[in-house]
PDB file of C-alpha atoms in Angstrom:
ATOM      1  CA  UNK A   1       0.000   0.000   0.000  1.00  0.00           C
ATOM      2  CA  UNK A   2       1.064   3.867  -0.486  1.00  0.00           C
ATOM      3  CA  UNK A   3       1.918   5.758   2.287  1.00  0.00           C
ATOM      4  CA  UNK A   4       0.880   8.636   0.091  1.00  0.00           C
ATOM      5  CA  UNK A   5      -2.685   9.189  -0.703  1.00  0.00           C
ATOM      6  CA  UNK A   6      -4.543  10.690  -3.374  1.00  0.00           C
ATOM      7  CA  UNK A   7      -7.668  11.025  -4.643  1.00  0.00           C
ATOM      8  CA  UNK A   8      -8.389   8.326  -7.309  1.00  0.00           C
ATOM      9  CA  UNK A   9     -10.247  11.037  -9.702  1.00  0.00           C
ATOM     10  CA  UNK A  10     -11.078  14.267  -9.954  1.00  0.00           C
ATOM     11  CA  UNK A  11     -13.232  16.056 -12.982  1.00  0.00           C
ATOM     12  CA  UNK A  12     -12.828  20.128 -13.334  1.00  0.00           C
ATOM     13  CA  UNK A  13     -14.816  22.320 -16.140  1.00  0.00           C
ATOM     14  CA  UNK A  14     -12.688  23.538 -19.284  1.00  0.00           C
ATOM     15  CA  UNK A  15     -10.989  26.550 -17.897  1.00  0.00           C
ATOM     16  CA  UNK A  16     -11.673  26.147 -14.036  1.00  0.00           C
ATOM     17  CA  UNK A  17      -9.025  25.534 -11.426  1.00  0.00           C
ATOM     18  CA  UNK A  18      -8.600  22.419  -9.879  1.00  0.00           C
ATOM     19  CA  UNK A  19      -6.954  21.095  -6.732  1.00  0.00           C
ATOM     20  CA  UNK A  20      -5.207  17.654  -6.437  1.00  0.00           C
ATOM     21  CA  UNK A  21      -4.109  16.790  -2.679  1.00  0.00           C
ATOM     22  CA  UNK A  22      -1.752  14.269  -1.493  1.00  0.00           C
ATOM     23  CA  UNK A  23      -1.674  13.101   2.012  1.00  0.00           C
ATOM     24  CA  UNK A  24       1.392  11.345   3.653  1.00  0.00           C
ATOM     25  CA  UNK A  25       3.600  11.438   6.949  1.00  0.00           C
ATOM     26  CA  UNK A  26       6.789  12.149   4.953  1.00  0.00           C
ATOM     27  CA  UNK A  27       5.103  15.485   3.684  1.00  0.00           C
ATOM     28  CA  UNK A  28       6.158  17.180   6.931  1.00  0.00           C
ATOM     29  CA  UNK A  29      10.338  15.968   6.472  1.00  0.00           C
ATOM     30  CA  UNK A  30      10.002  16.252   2.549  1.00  0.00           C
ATOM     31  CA  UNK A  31       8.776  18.449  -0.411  1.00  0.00           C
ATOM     32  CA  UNK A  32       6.094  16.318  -2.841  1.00  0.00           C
ATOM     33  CA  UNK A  33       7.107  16.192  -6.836  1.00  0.00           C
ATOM     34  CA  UNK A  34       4.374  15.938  -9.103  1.00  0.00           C
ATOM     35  CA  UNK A  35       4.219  13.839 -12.259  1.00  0.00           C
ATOM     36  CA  UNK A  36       1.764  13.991 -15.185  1.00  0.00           C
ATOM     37  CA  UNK A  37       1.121  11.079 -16.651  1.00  0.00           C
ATOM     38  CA  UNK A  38      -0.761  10.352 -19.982  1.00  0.00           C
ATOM     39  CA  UNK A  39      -2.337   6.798 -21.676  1.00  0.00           C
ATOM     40  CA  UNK A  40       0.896   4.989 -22.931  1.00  0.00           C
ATOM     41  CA  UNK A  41       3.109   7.317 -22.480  1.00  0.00           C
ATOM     42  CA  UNK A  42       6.273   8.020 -19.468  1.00  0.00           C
ATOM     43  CA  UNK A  43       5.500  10.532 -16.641  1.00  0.00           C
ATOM     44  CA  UNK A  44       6.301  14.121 -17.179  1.00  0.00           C
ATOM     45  CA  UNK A  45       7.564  16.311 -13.967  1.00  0.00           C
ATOM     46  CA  UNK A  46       5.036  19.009 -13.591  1.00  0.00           C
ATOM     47  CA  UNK A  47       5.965  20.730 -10.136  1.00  0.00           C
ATOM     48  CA  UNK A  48       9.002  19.925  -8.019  1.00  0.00           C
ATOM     49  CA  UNK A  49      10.227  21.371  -4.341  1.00  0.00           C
ATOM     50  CA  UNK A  50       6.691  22.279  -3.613  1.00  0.00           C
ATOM     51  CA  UNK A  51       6.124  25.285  -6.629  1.00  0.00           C
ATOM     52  CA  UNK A  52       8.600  25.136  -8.732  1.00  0.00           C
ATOM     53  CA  UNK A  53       8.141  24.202 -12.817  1.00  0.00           C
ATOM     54  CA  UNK A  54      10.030  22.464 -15.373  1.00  0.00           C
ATOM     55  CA  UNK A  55      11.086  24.215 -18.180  1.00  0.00           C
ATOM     56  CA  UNK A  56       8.287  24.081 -20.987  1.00  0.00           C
ATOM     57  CA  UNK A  57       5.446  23.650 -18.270  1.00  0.00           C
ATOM     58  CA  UNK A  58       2.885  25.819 -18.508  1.00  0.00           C
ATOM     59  CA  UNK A  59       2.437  28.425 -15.597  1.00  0.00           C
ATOM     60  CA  UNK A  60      -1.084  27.222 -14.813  1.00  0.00           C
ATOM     61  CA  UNK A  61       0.287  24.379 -12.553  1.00  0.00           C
ATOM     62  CA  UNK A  62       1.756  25.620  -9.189  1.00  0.00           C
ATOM     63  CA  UNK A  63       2.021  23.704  -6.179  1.00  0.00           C
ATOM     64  CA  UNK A  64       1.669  23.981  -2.555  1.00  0.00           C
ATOM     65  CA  UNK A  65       1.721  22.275   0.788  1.00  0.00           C
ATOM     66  CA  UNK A  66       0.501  22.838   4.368  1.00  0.00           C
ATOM     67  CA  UNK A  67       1.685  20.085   6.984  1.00  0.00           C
ATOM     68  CA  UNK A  68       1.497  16.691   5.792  1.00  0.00           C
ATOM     69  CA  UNK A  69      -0.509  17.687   2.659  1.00  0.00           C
ATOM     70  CA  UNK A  70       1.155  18.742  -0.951  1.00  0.00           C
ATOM     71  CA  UNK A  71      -1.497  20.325  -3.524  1.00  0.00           C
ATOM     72  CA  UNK A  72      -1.167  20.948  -7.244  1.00  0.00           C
ATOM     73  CA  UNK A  73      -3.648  23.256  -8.436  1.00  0.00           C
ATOM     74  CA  UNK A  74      -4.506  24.047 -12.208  1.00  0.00           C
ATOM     75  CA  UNK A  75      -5.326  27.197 -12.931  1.00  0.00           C
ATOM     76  CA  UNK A  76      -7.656  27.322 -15.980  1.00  0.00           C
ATOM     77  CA  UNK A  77      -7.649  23.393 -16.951  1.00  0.00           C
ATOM     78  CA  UNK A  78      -6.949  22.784 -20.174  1.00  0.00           C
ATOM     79  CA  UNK A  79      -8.130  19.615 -22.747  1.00  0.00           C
ATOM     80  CA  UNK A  80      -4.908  18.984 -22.719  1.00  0.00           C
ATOM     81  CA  UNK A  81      -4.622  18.769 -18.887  1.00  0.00           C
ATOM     82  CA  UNK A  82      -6.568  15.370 -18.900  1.00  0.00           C
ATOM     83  CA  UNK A  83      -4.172  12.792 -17.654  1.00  0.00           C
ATOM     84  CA  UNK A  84      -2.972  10.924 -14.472  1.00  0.00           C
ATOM     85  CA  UNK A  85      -1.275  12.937 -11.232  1.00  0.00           C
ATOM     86  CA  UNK A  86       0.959  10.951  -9.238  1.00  0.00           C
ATOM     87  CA  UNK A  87       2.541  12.908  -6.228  1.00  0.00           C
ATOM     88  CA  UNK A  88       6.038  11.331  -5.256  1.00  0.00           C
ATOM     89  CA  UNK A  89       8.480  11.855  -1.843  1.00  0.00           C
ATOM     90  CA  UNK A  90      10.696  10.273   0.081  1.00  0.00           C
ATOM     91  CA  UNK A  91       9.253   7.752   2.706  1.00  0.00           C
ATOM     92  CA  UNK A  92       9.769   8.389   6.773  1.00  0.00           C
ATOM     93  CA  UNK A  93      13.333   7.052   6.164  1.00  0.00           C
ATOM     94  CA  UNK A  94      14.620   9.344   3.421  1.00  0.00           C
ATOM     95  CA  UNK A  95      15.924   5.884   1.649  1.00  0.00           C
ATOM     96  CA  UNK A  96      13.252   4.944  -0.168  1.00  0.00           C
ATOM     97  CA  UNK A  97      10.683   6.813  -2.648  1.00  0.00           C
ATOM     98  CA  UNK A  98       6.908   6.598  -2.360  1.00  0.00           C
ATOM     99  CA  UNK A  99       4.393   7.453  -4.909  1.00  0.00           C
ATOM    100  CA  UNK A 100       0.718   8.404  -4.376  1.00  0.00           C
ATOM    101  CA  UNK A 101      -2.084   6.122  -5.528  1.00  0.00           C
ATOM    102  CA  UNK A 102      -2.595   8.757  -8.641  1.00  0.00           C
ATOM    103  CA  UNK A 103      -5.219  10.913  -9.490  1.00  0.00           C
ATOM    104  CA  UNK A 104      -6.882  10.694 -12.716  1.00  0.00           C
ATOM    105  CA  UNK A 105      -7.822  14.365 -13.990  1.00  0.00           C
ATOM    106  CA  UNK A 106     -11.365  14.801 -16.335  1.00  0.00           C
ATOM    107  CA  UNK A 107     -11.439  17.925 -18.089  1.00  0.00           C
ATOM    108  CA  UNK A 108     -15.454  18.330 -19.064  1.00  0.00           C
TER     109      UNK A 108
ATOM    110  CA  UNK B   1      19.279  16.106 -25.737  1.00  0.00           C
ATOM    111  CA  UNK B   2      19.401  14.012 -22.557  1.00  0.00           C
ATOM    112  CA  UNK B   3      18.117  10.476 -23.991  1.00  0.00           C
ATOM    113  CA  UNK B   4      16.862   7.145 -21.642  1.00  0.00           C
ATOM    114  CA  UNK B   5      16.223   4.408 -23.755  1.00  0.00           C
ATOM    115  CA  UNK B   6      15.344   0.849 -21.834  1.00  0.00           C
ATOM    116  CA  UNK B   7      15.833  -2.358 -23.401  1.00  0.00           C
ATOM    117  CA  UNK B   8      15.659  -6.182 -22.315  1.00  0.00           C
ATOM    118  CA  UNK B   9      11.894  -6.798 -21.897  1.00  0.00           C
ATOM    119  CA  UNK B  10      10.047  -9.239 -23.691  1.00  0.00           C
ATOM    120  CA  UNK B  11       7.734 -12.585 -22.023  1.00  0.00           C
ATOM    121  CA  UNK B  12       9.070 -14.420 -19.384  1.00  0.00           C
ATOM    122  CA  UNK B  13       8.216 -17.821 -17.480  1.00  0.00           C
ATOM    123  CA  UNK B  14       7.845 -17.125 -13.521  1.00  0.00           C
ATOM    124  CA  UNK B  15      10.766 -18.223 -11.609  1.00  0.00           C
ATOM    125  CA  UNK B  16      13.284 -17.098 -14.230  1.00  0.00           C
ATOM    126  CA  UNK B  17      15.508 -13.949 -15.120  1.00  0.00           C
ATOM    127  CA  UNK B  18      15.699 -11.128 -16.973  1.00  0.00           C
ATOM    128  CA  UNK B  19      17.943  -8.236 -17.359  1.00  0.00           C
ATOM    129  CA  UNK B  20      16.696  -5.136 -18.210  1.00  0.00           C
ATOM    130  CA  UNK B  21      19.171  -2.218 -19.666  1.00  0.00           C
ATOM    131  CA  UNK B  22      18.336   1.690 -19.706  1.00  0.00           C
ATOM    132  CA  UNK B  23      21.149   3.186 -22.161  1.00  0.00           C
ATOM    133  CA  UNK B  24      21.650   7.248 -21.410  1.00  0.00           C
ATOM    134  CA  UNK B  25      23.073   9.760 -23.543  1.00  0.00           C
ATOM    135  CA  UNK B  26      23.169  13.649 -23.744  1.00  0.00           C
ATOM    136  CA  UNK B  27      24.821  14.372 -19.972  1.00  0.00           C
ATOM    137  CA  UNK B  28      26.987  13.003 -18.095  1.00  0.00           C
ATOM    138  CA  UNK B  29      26.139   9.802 -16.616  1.00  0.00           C
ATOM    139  CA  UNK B  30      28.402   9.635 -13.844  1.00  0.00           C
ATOM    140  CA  UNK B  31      27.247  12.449 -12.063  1.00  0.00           C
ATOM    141  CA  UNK B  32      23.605  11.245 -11.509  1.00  0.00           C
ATOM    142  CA  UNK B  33      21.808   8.706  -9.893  1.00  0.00           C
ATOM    143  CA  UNK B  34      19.388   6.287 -11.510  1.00  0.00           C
ATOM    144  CA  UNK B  35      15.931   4.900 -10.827  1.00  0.00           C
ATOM    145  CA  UNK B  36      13.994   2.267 -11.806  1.00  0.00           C
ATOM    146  CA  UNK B  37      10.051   2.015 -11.615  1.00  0.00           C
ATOM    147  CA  UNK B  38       7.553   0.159 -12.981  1.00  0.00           C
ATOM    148  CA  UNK B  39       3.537   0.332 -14.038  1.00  0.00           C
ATOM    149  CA  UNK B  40       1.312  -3.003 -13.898  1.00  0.00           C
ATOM    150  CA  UNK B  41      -1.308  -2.943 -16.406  1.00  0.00           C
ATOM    151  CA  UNK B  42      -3.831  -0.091 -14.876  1.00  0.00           C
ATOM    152  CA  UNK B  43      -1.789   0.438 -11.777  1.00  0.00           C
ATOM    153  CA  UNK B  44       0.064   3.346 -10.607  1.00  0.00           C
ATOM    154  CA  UNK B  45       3.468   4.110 -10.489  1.00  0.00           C
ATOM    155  CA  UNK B  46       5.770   2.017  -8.286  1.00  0.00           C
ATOM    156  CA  UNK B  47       9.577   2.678  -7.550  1.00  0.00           C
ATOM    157  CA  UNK B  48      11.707  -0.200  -7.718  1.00  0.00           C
ATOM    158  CA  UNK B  49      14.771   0.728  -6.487  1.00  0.00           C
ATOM    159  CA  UNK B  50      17.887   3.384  -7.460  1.00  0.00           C
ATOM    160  CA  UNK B  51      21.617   3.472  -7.655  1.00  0.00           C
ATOM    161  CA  UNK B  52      23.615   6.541  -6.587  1.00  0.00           C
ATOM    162  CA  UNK B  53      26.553   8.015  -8.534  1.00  0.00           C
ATOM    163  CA  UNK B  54      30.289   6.940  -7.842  1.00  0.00           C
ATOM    164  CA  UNK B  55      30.637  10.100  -5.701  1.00  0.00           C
ATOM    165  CA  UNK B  56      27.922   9.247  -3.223  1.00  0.00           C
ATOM    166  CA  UNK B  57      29.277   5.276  -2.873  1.00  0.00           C
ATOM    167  CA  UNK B  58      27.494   3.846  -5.338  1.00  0.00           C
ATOM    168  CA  UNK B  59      25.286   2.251  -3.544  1.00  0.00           C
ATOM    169  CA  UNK B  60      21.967   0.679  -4.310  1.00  0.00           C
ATOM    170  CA  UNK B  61      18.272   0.873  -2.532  1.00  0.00           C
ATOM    171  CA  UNK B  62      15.696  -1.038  -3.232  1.00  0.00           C
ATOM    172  CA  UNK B  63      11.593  -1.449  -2.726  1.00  0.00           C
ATOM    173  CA  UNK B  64      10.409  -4.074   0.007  1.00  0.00           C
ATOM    174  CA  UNK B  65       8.949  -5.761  -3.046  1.00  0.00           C
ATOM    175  CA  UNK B  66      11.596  -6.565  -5.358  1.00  0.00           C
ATOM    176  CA  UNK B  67      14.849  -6.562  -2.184  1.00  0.00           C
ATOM    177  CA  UNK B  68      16.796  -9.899  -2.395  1.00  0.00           C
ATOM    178  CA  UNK B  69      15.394 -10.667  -5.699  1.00  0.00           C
ATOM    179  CA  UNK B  70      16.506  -7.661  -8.253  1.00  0.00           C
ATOM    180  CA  UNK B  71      19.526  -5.548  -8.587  1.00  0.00           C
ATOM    181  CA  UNK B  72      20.937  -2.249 -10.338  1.00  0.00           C
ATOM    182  CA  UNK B  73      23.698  -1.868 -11.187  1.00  0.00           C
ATOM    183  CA  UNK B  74      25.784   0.482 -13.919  1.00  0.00           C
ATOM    184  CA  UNK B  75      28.406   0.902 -16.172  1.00  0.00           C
ATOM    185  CA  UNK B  76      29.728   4.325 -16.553  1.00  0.00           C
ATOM    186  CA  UNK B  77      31.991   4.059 -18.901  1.00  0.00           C
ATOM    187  CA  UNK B  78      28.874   2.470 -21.592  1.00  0.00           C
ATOM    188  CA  UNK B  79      26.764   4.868 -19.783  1.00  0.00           C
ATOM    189  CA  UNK B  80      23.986   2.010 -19.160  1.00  0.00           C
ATOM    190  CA  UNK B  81      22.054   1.121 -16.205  1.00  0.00           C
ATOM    191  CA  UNK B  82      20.827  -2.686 -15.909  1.00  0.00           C
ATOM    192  CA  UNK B  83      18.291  -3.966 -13.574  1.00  0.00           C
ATOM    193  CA  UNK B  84      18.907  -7.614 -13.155  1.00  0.00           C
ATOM    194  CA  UNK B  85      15.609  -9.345 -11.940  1.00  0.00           C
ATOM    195  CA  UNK B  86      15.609 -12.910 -10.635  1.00  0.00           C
ATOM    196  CA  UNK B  87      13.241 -15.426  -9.562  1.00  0.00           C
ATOM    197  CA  UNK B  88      10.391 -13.548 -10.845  1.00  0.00           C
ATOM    198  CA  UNK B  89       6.631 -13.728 -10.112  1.00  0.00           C
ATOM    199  CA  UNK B  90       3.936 -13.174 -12.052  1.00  0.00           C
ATOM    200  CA  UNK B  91       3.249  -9.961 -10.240  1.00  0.00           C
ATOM    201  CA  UNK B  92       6.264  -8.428 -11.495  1.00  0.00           C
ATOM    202  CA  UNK B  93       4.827  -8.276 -14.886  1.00  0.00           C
ATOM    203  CA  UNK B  94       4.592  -4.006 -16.258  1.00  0.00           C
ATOM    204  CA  UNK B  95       5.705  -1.288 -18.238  1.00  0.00           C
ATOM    205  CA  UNK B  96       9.950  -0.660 -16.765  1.00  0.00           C
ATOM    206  CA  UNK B  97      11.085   2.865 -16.788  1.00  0.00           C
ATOM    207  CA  UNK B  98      14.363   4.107 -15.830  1.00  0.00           C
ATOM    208  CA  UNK B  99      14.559   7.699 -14.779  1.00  0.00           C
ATOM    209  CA  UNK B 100      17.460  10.380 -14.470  1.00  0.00           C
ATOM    210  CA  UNK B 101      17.389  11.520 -10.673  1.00  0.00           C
ATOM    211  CA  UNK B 102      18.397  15.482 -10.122  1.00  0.00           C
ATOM    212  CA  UNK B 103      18.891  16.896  -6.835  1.00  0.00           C
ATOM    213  CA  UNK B 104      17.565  20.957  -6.757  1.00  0.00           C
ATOM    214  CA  UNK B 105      16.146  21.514  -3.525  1.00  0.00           C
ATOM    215  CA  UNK B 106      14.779  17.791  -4.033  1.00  0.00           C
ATOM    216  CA  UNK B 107      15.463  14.824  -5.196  1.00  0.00           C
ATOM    217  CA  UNK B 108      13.599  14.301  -8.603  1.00  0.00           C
ATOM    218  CA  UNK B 109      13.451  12.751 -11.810  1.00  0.00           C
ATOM    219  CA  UNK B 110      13.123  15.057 -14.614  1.00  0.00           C
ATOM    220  CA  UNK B 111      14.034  12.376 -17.888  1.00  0.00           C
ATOM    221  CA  UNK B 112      12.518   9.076 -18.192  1.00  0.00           C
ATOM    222  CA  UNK B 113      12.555   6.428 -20.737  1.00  0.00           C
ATOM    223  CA  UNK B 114       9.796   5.389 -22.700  1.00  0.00           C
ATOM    224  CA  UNK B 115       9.569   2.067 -20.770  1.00  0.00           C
ATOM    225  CA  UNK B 116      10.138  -1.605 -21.657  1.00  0.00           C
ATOM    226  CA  UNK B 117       7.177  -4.581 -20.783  1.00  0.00           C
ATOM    227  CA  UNK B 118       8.079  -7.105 -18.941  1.00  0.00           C
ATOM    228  CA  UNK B 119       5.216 -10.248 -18.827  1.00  0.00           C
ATOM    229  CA  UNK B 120       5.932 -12.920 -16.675  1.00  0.00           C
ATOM    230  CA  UNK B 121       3.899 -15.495 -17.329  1.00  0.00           C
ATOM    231  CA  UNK B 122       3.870 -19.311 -17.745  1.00  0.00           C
TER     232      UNK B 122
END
């Protein structure tokens, strides 16, 4: 089992902003990474170190966290925005990694 | 361009090996760590295990899951990464991706391969 936890899905309007939380112990020792994930293809790195972007990704994504809980929010979702979010740390001992469940993203 | 290609996958009776080989190119391969993971069909994401660079020992870590029964390793001069897995199970069957690992203010993985399938299966 994870020790991070996600949502399993989430739907936002074309254009709104939308909030994916991920929940874990290691949250308070370490920042979250987020990963975008679409069918049959590798992950992408969306937000790392809590708000910080990749080259080439778009400013809509931003992250946040508050205790034990990392956010990515998407300001203005996108068609394009549909895909799986995976949030990723370190576990409690700062060996290992630990990914969230994932959270799969509807645009309508 | 920083390239990770994996290679090695293919169908696989349970109990027997495979090695799997992520070939880099486009930085310097020495300097990073690398990372293995793996998808099972309609599953998440799952880290296997990682190898640090020569200047942090070397050393390898692995997921509860796959401990005692795979192993990374690399060659830095062919600037490959191989994860050797033995005695596997049926569960072990997914997509394989290797991944770059960059520290900047966290440890993350910014280039991954496209990902190799592994099926175990009798």
């Amino acid at each position: 089992s994870s020790e991070l936890t996600q949502d399993p899905a989430v739907s936002v309007a074309l254009g709104q902003t939308v909030r994916i939380t991920c929940q874990g112990d290691s949250l308070g020792s370490y920042y979250a990474n987020w990963y975008q994930q679409k069918p049959g293809q590798a992950p992408v790195l969306v937000i790392y170190a809590k708000n910080n972007r990749p080259s080439g990704i778009p400013d809509r994504f931003s992250g946040s966290s508050s205790g034990n809980t990392a956010s990515l929010t998407i300001s203005g979702a996108q068609a394009e925005d549909e895909a799986d979010y995976y949030c990723n740390s370190r576990d409690s001992s700062g060996n290992h990694l630990v990914f969230g469940g994932g959270t799969k993203l509807t645009v309508l | 361009e920083v390239q990770l290609v994996e290679s090695g996958g293919g169908l696989v009776q349970p109990g027997r090996s495979l090695r799997l080989s992520c070939t880099a190119s486009g930085f310097t391969f020495g300097d990073y760590a690398m990372s293995w993971f793996r998808q099972a069909p309609g599953k998440g994401l799952e880290w296997v295990g990682f190898i640090r660079s020569k200047a942090h020992g070397g050393t390898t870590e692995y997921a509860a899951s796959v401990k005692g029964r795979f192993t990374i390793s690399s060659d830095d001069s062919k600037t490959i990464a191989y994860l050797q897995m033995n005695s596997l199970k049926t569960e072990d069957t997914a997509v394989y991706f290797c991944s770059r690992e960059k520290y900047s203010g966290t440890y993350l993985f910014d280039y991954w391969g496209q990902g190799t399938q592994v099926t175990v299966s009798s």
